C-alpha atoms as one frame of an Amber mdcrd trajectory, in Angstrom:
protein
 -16.174  10.685  38.067 -13.943  13.586  35.729 -13.739  11.340  33.464 -17.968
  11.187  33.644 -18.174  14.846  34.218 -16.011  15.346  30.866 -18.288  13.622
  28.768 -21.531  15.495  30.576 -19.563  18.651  29.606 -18.914  17.369  25.235
 -22.673  15.778  25.224 -24.503  19.172  24.180 -23.044  20.185  21.308 -19.832
  17.498  20.846 -22.465  14.478  20.511 -24.513  16.420  18.018 -22.206  16.818
  15.639 -20.987  13.309  16.293 -23.920  12.536  15.565 -24.813  14.753  12.372
 -21.194  13.491  10.927 -21.754   9.464  11.826 -25.616  10.493   9.322 -23.498
  12.510   6.957 -21.332   9.398   6.420 -24.231   6.393   6.170 -25.961   8.604
   3.843 -23.150   8.883   1.955 -22.459   5.094   1.710 -25.995   3.925   1.509
 -26.360   6.730  -1.388 -23.011   5.195  -3.403 -24.401   2.017  -2.729 -27.655
   2.583  -4.280 -26.094   4.334  -7.149 -24.200   0.962  -8.304 -27.668  -0.641
  -7.811 -28.829   1.693 -10.041 -26.270   1.622 -12.866 -27.794  -0.044 -16.036
 -25.379  -2.211 -18.103 -25.401  -2.666 -21.979 -27.664  -5.729 -22.653 -25.316
  -8.302 -24.999 -21.980  -6.290 -24.272 -19.594  -7.304 -26.452 -15.945  -6.037
 -24.819 -14.261  -6.659 -28.303 -16.202  -4.352 -29.981 -15.019  -1.526 -28.460
 -11.358  -1.925 -28.640  -8.904   0.669 -30.053  -8.871   4.330 -29.742 -11.267
   6.195 -27.959 -11.906  10.020 -26.960 -13.008  11.354 -24.103 -16.013  13.815
 -24.628 -17.775  14.497 -21.555 -16.872  13.756 -18.122 -18.448  13.842 -14.790
 -18.003  13.015 -11.252 -19.844  12.788  -7.314 -17.409  14.253  -5.989 -17.348
  17.715  -6.487 -13.181  18.592  -5.664 -12.261  16.411  -8.927 -14.298  19.059
 -10.918 -12.957  23.082 -10.253 -11.934  25.112 -12.614  -8.416  25.924 -10.496
  -7.890  21.653 -10.291 -10.107  20.053 -12.499 -10.050  16.307 -13.164  -7.140
  15.530 -16.152  -8.001  12.037 -17.002  -8.614  11.327 -20.589  -8.724   7.504
 -21.954  -6.823   6.782 -24.324  -8.040   3.694 -25.501  -9.757   0.337 -24.754
  -7.860  -3.533 -25.528  -9.343  -7.202 -24.656  -7.328 -10.101 -23.843  -7.931
 -13.481 -24.385  -8.715 -14.252 -20.567 -11.230 -12.069 -20.901  -9.643  -8.979
 -19.201  -9.750  -5.230 -20.275  -7.180  -2.961 -20.681  -8.068   0.217 -19.902
  -4.675   2.975 -21.124  -5.471   6.703 -19.535  -3.592   9.942 -19.337  -3.583
  11.975 -16.129  -1.854  15.489 -16.917  -0.875  17.845 -13.958   2.605  19.402
 -12.495   3.571  19.917 -16.316   4.073  16.276 -17.033   1.979  13.714 -18.487
   1.490  10.163 -17.311   0.039   7.294 -18.921  -1.590   4.353 -17.200  -2.878
   0.658 -17.967  -5.244  -0.316 -15.536  -6.510  -4.415 -16.265 -10.167  -4.987
 -15.586 -11.465  -8.288 -14.870 -14.978  -9.486 -15.690 -17.274  -9.515 -12.635
 -19.517 -12.242 -13.905 -21.844  -9.990 -14.730 -22.775  -9.011 -18.272 -20.589
  -5.468 -18.797 -19.213  -5.398 -15.334 -15.596  -5.365 -14.692 -13.514  -4.982
 -11.539  -9.617  -4.289 -10.905  -7.087  -2.465  -8.488  -6.314   0.934  -8.680
  -3.232   2.648  -6.806  -4.465   0.345  -3.401  -7.790   1.728  -4.383 -10.644
  -0.595  -5.948 -12.372   0.199  -9.127 -15.969  -1.263 -10.717 -17.215  -0.598
 -13.992 -19.697  -0.346 -15.839 -20.526  -0.235 -19.656 -24.187   1.308 -19.339
 -24.701   2.087 -23.235 -23.215   1.697 -26.334 -23.247   1.333 -30.573 -19.610
   0.460 -30.340 -19.273   3.943 -31.346 -19.937   5.857 -28.419 -19.757   4.313
 -25.146 -21.497   6.007 -21.856 -18.779   4.281 -18.894 -19.756   4.542 -15.250
 -16.084   3.883 -13.126 -16.762   3.540  -9.123 -13.681   4.236  -7.443 -13.180
   2.979  -3.689 -10.467   3.604  -1.458 -11.335   5.749   1.869 -13.977   7.039
   0.556 -16.258   6.458  -2.796 -16.072   8.391  -6.284 -18.659   8.061  -9.007
 -17.264   8.620 -12.317 -19.855   9.066 -15.308 -17.457   9.332 -19.247 -18.545
  10.121 -22.767 -16.638   8.373 -24.906 -16.561   8.193 -29.004 -14.320   7.153
 -31.879 -14.384  10.903 -32.968 -14.552  14.041 -31.521 -17.742  14.863 -32.982
 -20.305  14.888 -30.433 -23.045  13.055 -30.959 -26.679  14.885 -29.918 -28.779
  11.489 -28.953 -25.836  10.379 -26.963 -24.627  13.441 -25.236 -28.235  13.895
 -24.465 -28.530  10.199 -22.670 -25.470  10.672 -21.238 -26.763  14.087 -19.810
 -30.089  12.437 -18.498 -27.369  10.404 -15.944 -25.290  13.206 -15.312 -28.914
  14.832 -13.706 -30.202  11.906 -12.503 -26.748  10.808 -10.197 -26.542  14.676
  -9.257 -22.617  14.747 -10.551 -20.742  17.617 -11.160 -19.353  18.484 -14.742
 -15.462  18.112 -15.449 -13.454  19.718 -18.125 -11.782  17.318 -21.086  -8.438
  16.791 -21.478  -7.706  14.858 -24.666  -3.581  14.694 -24.113  -3.207  11.947
 -26.477  -1.066  13.848 -28.963   0.890  14.859 -26.523   2.577  11.848 -24.915
   0.925   8.633 -26.153   1.160   5.780 -23.489   2.683   2.674 -25.004   0.343
  -0.247 -25.518   0.782  -2.878 -22.767
């Protein structure tokens, strides 16, 4: 009887909060899945043509905490390399606490054009090559661990921004309600070794 009475006392306020919390998470999971299905891919994508050195021109994320001015996402791409198996290696930099760490992430083809998946720090990654002319790339990365984070990047062979590609990229940023981030191209400070 005591436990039933306790439940009755919790019902008005706490149960409403629990319902709101569950609806919030269900909405976010549904939105993340819907976003994944809506993300386009480059038709006739050829991974070999994106090999080599690339610069991160723009970054945006669905998680606001990653792009706060006080603690921005300090991540940049160094290069992309392909393997004979069809796998794609992303060589990245992560800068923080005075250190710059090179990361090499191997992504495996999903069987779907321009899409790859892999493992990263115990989580899963899903990558779409959204749009490319092989000098400019719009890349979509979905991190899934305890939560789902969508990261979009505009990459280029040169540091100069191409207005056409920047406009296309900003269209996706608006469509998917992303938060823009500062960009760090730290390759000259701590270049990682190619795998």
